[in-house]
Short mmCIF file of C-alpha atoms in Angstrom, two decimals:
data_model
loop_
_atom_site.label_atom_id
_atom_site.label_comp_id
_atom_site.label_asym_id
_atom_site.label_seq_id
_atom_site.Cartn_x
_atom_site.Cartn_y
_atom_site.Cartn_z
CA UNK Y 829 9.23 17.16 -15.96
CA UNK Y 830 9.70 20.91 -15.65
CA UNK Y 831 10.53 22.57 -12.35
CA UNK Y 832 7.38 24.65 -11.76
CA UNK Y 833 5.36 21.55 -10.86
CA UNK Y 834 7.79 20.82 -8.03
CA UNK Y 835 7.79 24.41 -6.87
CA UNK Y 836 4.08 24.17 -5.97
CA UNK Y 837 4.19 20.78 -4.27
CA UNK Y 838 2.46 22.24 -1.19
CA UNK Y 839 -0.52 23.45 -3.18
CA UNK Y 840 -3.60 22.44 -1.18
CA UNK Y 841 -5.50 21.49 -4.35
CA UNK Y 842 -3.27 18.66 -5.53
CA UNK Y 843 -0.42 16.33 -4.69
CA UNK Y 844 2.38 15.11 -6.93
CA UNK Y 845 2.67 11.36 -7.37
CA UNK Y 846 4.92 8.88 -9.14
CA UNK Y 847 2.92 6.95 -11.73
CA UNK Y 848 4.07 3.97 -13.78
CA UNK Y 849 2.49 5.04 -17.05
CA UNK Y 850 3.53 2.01 -19.09
CA UNK Y 851 5.86 -0.97 -18.82
CA UNK Y 852 9.27 0.35 -17.64
CA UNK Y 853 8.06 3.95 -17.97
CA UNK Y 854 7.24 6.38 -15.18
CA UNK Y 855 6.35 10.03 -14.70
CA UNK Y 856 5.19 12.58 -12.14
CA UNK Y 857 1.48 13.41 -12.27
CA UNK Y 858 -0.78 15.80 -10.39
CA UNK Y 859 -3.40 14.03 -8.27
CA UNK Y 860 -6.37 16.00 -6.87
CA UNK Y 861 -6.13 16.65 -3.15
CA UNK Y 862 -9.42 17.35 -1.38
CA UNK Y 863 -9.97 18.39 2.23
CA UNK Y 864 -9.95 15.61 4.84
CA UNK Y 865 -13.37 14.46 5.96
CA UNK Y 866 -14.31 13.23 9.42
CA UNK Y 867 -11.94 10.50 10.63
CA UNK Y 868 -9.45 11.37 7.86
CA UNK Y 869 -6.05 13.03 8.05
CA UNK Y 870 -3.92 15.01 5.61
CA UNK Y 871 -0.32 13.78 5.64
CA UNK Y 872 2.54 15.81 4.20
CA UNK Y 873 5.20 13.33 3.12
CA UNK Y 874 8.72 13.39 4.54
CA UNK Y 875 10.04 10.14 3.06
CA UNK Y 876 8.88 7.13 1.11
CA UNK Y 877 10.76 3.92 0.45
CA UNK Y 878 11.20 1.91 -2.72
CA UNK Y 879 10.80 -1.80 -2.06
CA UNK Y 880 12.87 -3.00 -4.99
CA UNK Y 881 11.71 -6.60 -5.37
CA UNK Y 882 7.97 -6.05 -5.62
CA UNK Y 883 8.15 -2.67 -7.33
CA UNK Y 884 10.49 -4.04 -10.00
CA UNK Y 885 7.99 -6.77 -10.86
CA UNK Y 886 5.21 -4.19 -11.10
CA UNK Y 887 7.38 -1.85 -13.19
CA UNK Y 888 8.22 -4.68 -15.57
CA UNK Y 889 4.58 -5.69 -15.94
CA UNK Y 890 5.15 -9.10 -14.34
CA UNK Y 891 2.15 -9.24 -12.02
CA UNK Y 892 0.20 -12.41 -12.97
CA UNK Y 893 -3.39 -11.83 -14.07
CA UNK Y 894 -4.55 -14.22 -11.34
CA UNK Y 895 -2.97 -12.01 -8.64
CA UNK Y 896 -4.02 -8.52 -9.72
CA UNK Y 897 -6.64 -8.17 -6.99
CA UNK Y 898 -4.59 -9.72 -4.20
CA UNK Y 899 -1.60 -7.58 -5.16
CA UNK Y 900 -3.47 -4.30 -4.94
CA UNK Y 901 -1.83 -2.18 -2.27
CA UNK Y 902 -3.71 0.19 0.03
CA UNK Y 903 -4.39 3.48 -1.80
CA UNK Y 904 -3.01 2.15 -5.06
CA UNK Y 905 -4.58 3.78 -8.11
CA UNK Y 906 -4.94 2.48 -11.65
CA UNK Y 907 -4.26 -1.17 -12.41
CA UNK Y 908 -1.34 -3.44 -13.22
CA UNK Y 909 -1.98 -3.24 -16.94
CA UNK Y 910 -0.87 0.42 -16.60
CA UNK Y 911 -1.03 3.15 -15.72
CA UNK Y 912 -0.63 2.35 -12.03
CA UNK Y 913 0.40 4.27 -8.91
CA UNK Y 914 2.15 1.76 -6.66
CA UNK Y 915 4.21 1.74 -3.47
CA UNK Y 916 3.65 1.02 0.22
CA UNK Y 917 6.22 2.72 2.46
CA UNK Y 918 5.41 6.36 3.30
CA UNK Y 919 6.28 8.49 6.33
CA UNK Y 920 4.98 11.99 6.89
CA UNK Y 921 3.52 14.51 9.31
CA UNK Y 922 -0.20 14.96 9.93
CA UNK Y 923 -1.09 18.55 8.94
CA UNK Y 924 -4.88 18.33 9.16
CA UNK Y 925 -7.32 16.02 10.88
CA UNK Y 926 -8.16 14.90 14.39
CA UNK Y 927 -6.48 16.72 17.25
CA UNK Y 928 -4.84 13.59 18.66
CA UNK Y 929 -2.80 13.18 15.45
CA UNK Y 930 -2.01 16.77 14.47
CA UNK Y 931 1.74 17.30 14.16
CA UNK Y 932 2.51 13.61 14.68
CA UNK Y 933 5.01 11.75 12.51
CA UNK Y 934 3.22 8.72 11.09
CA UNK Y 935 3.71 5.74 8.79
CA UNK Y 936 1.16 4.51 6.26
CA UNK Y 937 0.94 2.12 3.33
CA UNK Y 938 0.74 4.48 0.37
CA UNK Y 939 2.36 5.03 -3.05
CA UNK Y 940 5.08 7.64 -3.58
CA UNK Y 941 3.31 11.00 -3.29
CA UNK Y 942 3.96 14.44 -1.79
CA UNK Y 943 0.79 14.43 0.32
CA UNK Y 944 -2.20 12.17 0.88
CA UNK Y 945 -5.53 12.00 2.65
CA UNK Y 946 -6.39 8.70 4.32
CA UNK Y 947 -8.51 7.35 7.15
CA UNK Y 948 -6.87 7.91 10.51
CA UNK Y 949 -7.13 4.23 11.43
CA UNK Y 950 -4.70 3.45 8.60
CA UNK Y 951 -1.81 5.43 10.08
CA UNK Y 952 0.68 4.29 12.70
CA UNK Y 953 2.33 6.85 14.95
CA UNK Y 954 6.10 6.57 15.01
CA UNK Y 955 7.58 5.63 18.41
CA UNK Y 956 9.78 8.36 19.88
CA UNK Y 957 12.92 6.28 19.34
CA UNK Y 958 12.27 5.57 15.65
CA UNK Y 959 13.38 8.34 13.29
CA UNK Y 960 11.20 9.17 10.25
CA UNK Y 961 14.03 8.40 7.83
CA UNK Y 962 14.33 4.82 9.22
CA UNK Y 963 10.59 4.27 9.60
CA UNK Y 964 10.26 3.59 5.86
CA UNK Y 965 11.48 0.07 6.72
CA UNK Y 966 8.26 -0.64 8.64
CA UNK Y 967 6.51 -2.53 5.83
CA UNK Y 968 9.57 -4.73 5.27
CA UNK Y 969 9.86 -5.35 9.01
CA UNK Y 970 6.19 -6.33 9.11
CA UNK Y 971 6.81 -8.84 6.32
CA UNK Y 972 9.86 -10.23 8.12
CA UNK Y 973 7.93 -10.58 11.38
CA UNK Y 974 5.20 -12.52 9.56
CA UNK Y 975 7.81 -14.82 8.01
CA UNK Y 976 9.36 -15.60 11.40
CA UNK Y 977 5.88 -16.40 12.72
CA UNK Y 978 5.15 -18.67 9.73
CA UNK Y 979 8.50 -20.44 10.23
CA UNK Y 980 7.81 -21.04 13.95
CA UNK Y 981 11.43 -20.32 14.89
CA UNK Y 982 12.06 -21.61 18.41
CA UNK Y 983 14.93 -21.19 20.92
CA UNK Y 984 17.89 -23.31 19.91
CA UNK Y 985 16.89 -23.76 16.26
CA UNK Y 986 19.54 -23.73 13.56
CA UNK Y 987 18.19 -21.29 10.94
CA UNK Y 988 19.37 -20.50 7.41
CA UNK Y 989 18.07 -17.40 5.64
CA UNK Y 990 18.76 -17.23 1.91
CA UNK Y 991 18.91 -13.74 0.43
CA UNK Y 992 20.64 -10.81 2.16
CA UNK Y 993 18.24 -8.23 0.78
CA UNK Y 994 16.07 -6.11 3.03
CA UNK Y 995 13.48 -8.75 3.96
CA UNK Y 996 15.98 -11.60 4.28
CA UNK Y 997 18.30 -9.50 6.44
CA UNK Y 998 15.40 -8.47 8.67
CA UNK Y 999 14.26 -12.09 9.01
CA UNK Y 1000 17.76 -13.14 10.04
CA UNK Y 1001 17.96 -10.16 12.42
CA UNK Y 1002 14.69 -11.11 14.15
CA UNK Y 1003 15.47 -14.83 14.28
CA UNK Y 1004 18.90 -14.15 15.79
CA UNK Y 1005 17.27 -12.34 18.70
CA UNK Y 1006 15.42 -15.51 19.78
CA UNK Y 1007 17.53 -16.98 22.54
CA UNK Y 1008 19.79 -19.87 21.58
CA UNK Y 1009 19.16 -19.72 17.85
CA UNK Y 1010 22.03 -20.23 15.41
CA UNK Y 1011 21.28 -18.06 12.41
CA UNK Y 1012 23.23 -17.75 9.17
CA UNK Y 1013 22.46 -15.22 6.45
CA UNK Y 1014 23.34 -16.73 3.07
CA UNK Y 1015 23.80 -14.99 -0.27
CA UNK Y 1016 25.58 -15.57 -3.58
CA UNK Y 1017 26.89 -11.98 -3.51
CA UNK Y 1018 29.91 -11.79 -1.21
CA UNK Y 1019 29.53 -8.00 -0.95
CA UNK Y 1020 26.38 -8.59 1.09
CA UNK Y 1021 28.58 -9.79 3.95
CA UNK Y 1022 28.92 -6.14 4.97
CA UNK Y 1023 25.18 -6.02 5.67
CA UNK Y 1024 25.41 -9.08 7.89
CA UNK Y 1025 28.36 -7.54 9.72
CA UNK Y 1026 26.48 -4.28 10.29
CA UNK Y 1027 23.56 -6.21 11.81
CA UNK Y 1028 25.75 -8.50 13.91
CA UNK Y 1029 24.84 -11.59 11.85
CA UNK Y 1030 26.85 -14.55 10.63
CA UNK Y 1031 27.24 -14.58 6.83
CA UNK Y 1032 27.88 -17.48 4.46
CA UNK Y 1033 28.41 -17.50 0.72
CA UNK Y 1034 25.91 -19.84 -0.92
CA UNK Y 1035 28.76 -22.12 -2.10
CA UNK Y 1036 30.19 -22.54 1.39
CA UNK Y 1037 27.31 -24.21 3.25
CA UNK Y 1038 28.32 -27.26 5.27
CA UNK Y 1039 25.57 -27.46 7.91
CA UNK Y 1040 22.05 -28.81 7.79
CA UNK Y 1041 19.32 -26.66 9.33
CA UNK Y 1042 16.06 -27.02 11.23
CA UNK Y 1043 14.44 -24.07 9.46
CA UNK Y 1044 15.39 -22.67 6.07
CA UNK Y 1045 13.87 -19.48 4.70
CA UNK Y 1046 14.23 -18.37 1.10
CA UNK Y 1047 13.88 -14.60 0.66
CA UNK Y 1048 16.12 -14.37 -2.41
CA UNK Y 1049 13.61 -14.77 -5.28
CA UNK Y 1050 16.04 -17.39 -6.61
CA UNK Y 1051 15.07 -20.95 -7.47
CA UNK Y 1052 18.74 -21.91 -7.08
CA UNK Y 1053 18.60 -20.74 -3.47
CA UNK Y 1054 15.42 -22.75 -2.92
CA UNK Y 1055 17.17 -25.85 -4.27
CA UNK Y 1056 20.13 -25.11 -1.99
CA UNK Y 1057 17.76 -24.89 0.96
CA UNK Y 1058 16.24 -28.28 0.13
CA UNK Y 1059 19.73 -29.79 -0.08
CA UNK Y 1060 20.66 -28.56 3.41
CA UNK Y 1061 17.48 -29.35 5.30
CA UNK Y 1062 17.62 -31.68 8.28
CA UNK Y 1063 15.16 -34.53 8.82
CA UNK Y 1064 11.61 -33.12 9.05
CA UNK Y 1065 12.92 -29.58 8.61
CA UNK Y 1066 10.70 -26.72 7.43
CA UNK Y 1067 11.51 -24.71 4.30
CA UNK Y 1068 9.68 -21.40 4.03
CA UNK Y 1069 9.40 -19.85 0.56
CA UNK Y 1070 9.01 -16.13 1.20
CA UNK Y 1071 9.93 -14.90 -2.28
CA UNK Y 1072 7.43 -13.76 -4.88
CA UNK Y 1073 8.34 -14.55 -8.47
CA UNK Y 1074 5.55 -12.80 -10.36
CA UNK Y 1075 5.09 -14.49 -13.74
CA UNK Y 1076 8.50 -16.21 -13.70
CA UNK Y 1077 8.27 -20.04 -13.72
CA UNK Y 1078 10.10 -21.79 -10.88
CA UNK Y 1079 11.48 -25.32 -10.85
CA UNK Y 1080 11.45 -27.01 -7.44
CA UNK Y 1081 13.60 -30.18 -7.13
CA UNK Y 1082 11.33 -32.48 -5.13
CA UNK Y 1083 13.25 -35.66 -5.95
CA UNK Y 1084 16.28 -36.84 -3.99
CA UNK Y 1085 15.71 -36.92 -0.25
CA UNK Y 1086 12.70 -34.57 -0.16
CA UNK Y 1087 10.24 -37.34 0.76
CA UNK Y 1088 12.54 -39.59 2.78
CA UNK Y 1089 13.51 -36.61 4.94
CA UNK Y 1090 9.79 -35.76 5.35
CA UNK Y 1091 10.46 -32.11 4.57
CA UNK Y 1092 7.80 -29.41 4.71
CA UNK Y 1093 7.73 -26.65 2.08
CA UNK Y 1094 5.40 -23.80 3.00
CA UNK Y 1095 4.70 -20.30 1.73
CA UNK Y 1096 4.67 -17.04 3.63
CA UNK Y 1097 2.91 -13.88 2.52
CA UNK Y 1098 2.23 -10.75 4.51
CA UNK Y 1099 -1.36 -10.40 3.26
CA UNK Y 1100 -2.56 -12.71 6.07
CA UNK Y 1101 -1.56 -13.13 9.70
CA UNK Y 1102 -0.63 -16.79 10.43
CA UNK Y 1103 -3.60 -18.85 11.59
CA UNK Y 1104 -2.25 -19.48 15.08
CA UNK Y 1105 -2.18 -15.71 15.73
CA UNK Y 1106 -5.03 -14.44 13.57
CA UNK Y 1107 -7.64 -14.31 16.34
CA UNK Y 1108 -5.44 -12.05 18.48
CA UNK Y 1109 -3.27 -10.09 16.04
CA UNK Y 1110 -4.91 -7.49 13.82
CA UNK Y 1111 -2.99 -5.92 10.93
CA UNK Y 1112 -2.67 -2.71 12.95
CA UNK Y 1113 -1.24 -4.54 15.97
CA UNK Y 1114 1.27 -6.33 13.72
CA UNK Y 1115 2.36 -3.08 12.05
CA UNK Y 1116 2.70 -1.32 15.40
CA UNK Y 1117 4.95 -4.12 16.64
CA UNK Y 1118 7.02 -3.92 13.43
CA UNK Y 1119 7.47 -0.21 14.07
CA UNK Y 1120 8.64 -0.88 17.63
CA UNK Y 1121 11.25 -3.29 16.26
CA UNK Y 1122 12.93 -0.50 14.26
CA UNK Y 1123 14.58 1.17 17.26
CA UNK Y 1124 18.00 -0.34 16.46
CA UNK Y 1125 20.12 2.24 14.57
CA UNK Y 1126 22.06 -0.61 12.94
CA UNK Y 1127 19.05 -1.16 10.67
CA UNK Y 1128 20.02 2.01 8.78
CA UNK Y 1129 22.45 -0.27 6.92
CA UNK Y 1130 19.45 -1.56 4.94
CA UNK Y 1131 18.84 1.85 3.35
CA UNK Y 1132 21.20 1.83 0.39
CA UNK Y 1133 20.59 5.26 -1.09
CA UNK Y 1134 18.45 8.38 -1.23
CA UNK Y 1135 16.95 10.42 -4.07
CA UNK Y 1136 15.01 13.70 -3.93
CA UNK Y 1137 11.44 13.36 -5.12
CA UNK Y 1138 12.11 16.03 -7.76
CA UNK Y 1139 14.29 13.59 -9.72
CA UNK Y 1140 12.66 10.25 -8.87
CA UNK Y 1141 10.94 9.82 -12.25
CA UNK Y 1142 14.31 10.00 -14.00
CA UNK Y 1143 16.13 7.83 -11.44
CA UNK Y 1144 13.48 5.19 -10.69
CA UNK Y 1145 14.33 2.73 -13.52
CA UNK Y 1146 18.03 2.66 -12.61
CA UNK Y 1147 17.26 2.21 -8.91
CA UNK Y 1148 15.15 -0.87 -9.69
CA UNK Y 1149 17.69 -2.25 -12.17
CA UNK Y 1150 20.58 -2.01 -9.71
CA UNK Y 1151 20.90 -5.37 -7.91
CA UNK Y 1152 22.77 -3.70 -5.04
CA UNK Y 1153 19.69 -1.64 -4.17
CA UNK Y 1154 18.23 -2.51 -0.80
CA UNK Y 1155 15.60 -0.06 0.46
CA UNK Y 1156 15.98 3.19 -1.47
CA UNK Y 1157 14.71 6.28 0.31
CA UNK Y 1158 12.92 9.16 -1.42
CA UNK Y 1159 13.23 12.51 0.35
CA UNK Y 1160 10.44 15.07 -0.09
#
């Protein structure tokens, strides 16, 4: 992409957006940018975040046909058969719209784009203590919060979290803050121990597990980790599968002691608030709480790199292919 298109990225007539034009192919396109209508705001983007797990599945064309509607993100354009504009972690400043939001730093669920116009009720104002460059973790924190709710972690529980990626690390971080819990973050990559250390968490390599646990959460997108969780579940323990595998088949070993231990295997997905909270917790309340939970500067350890928007089309495939990528920040 030539430089002139980036030079005019504050043109009021259009925004620049990252589009996945075909399987494992992306490019920058101009998207029309109209004036905000009543109850809408114009947001000029400061940062967006690449959520590697989900975006890699989309980029590789691995969204199952049965899930194309449920997987549609807010403000997504196109469809999963390509081309598609996809992403859901954007932070910016309100430049036009209602007076109560003008000049405010806000978070919204939106693809990677230099500016956007959305309804004002779909933005969340950043708390004073949460910096815009960290706020891109809000969607991941919201997912982690939902997982902890689904798992019903209680004081004193012994909890194992498999997968020291962004979501798994945030789940372990939240669970560890419940008084009396014993939480271990487990991964097959020993280098991920540095993430656990930065967040004040206990780390175990997946080959070194000796305990059994009351609650086991798989956020690794690995069927081997799920099998490991089943092997180390206590009597009547709960195993929460929080990974999404796209079109990949998964083998679950339900022989052995699965039935005699009376284990429960449940799913968790951020698209719905758990039933025991649904009557009181709206999506906006949940996202606001997730934003409040980002005040800890130690969470910056989950942002593994940064790329200027001007080069994101060239760098995007390598970012997704790199298994050490956590949350990758795009700077605008």
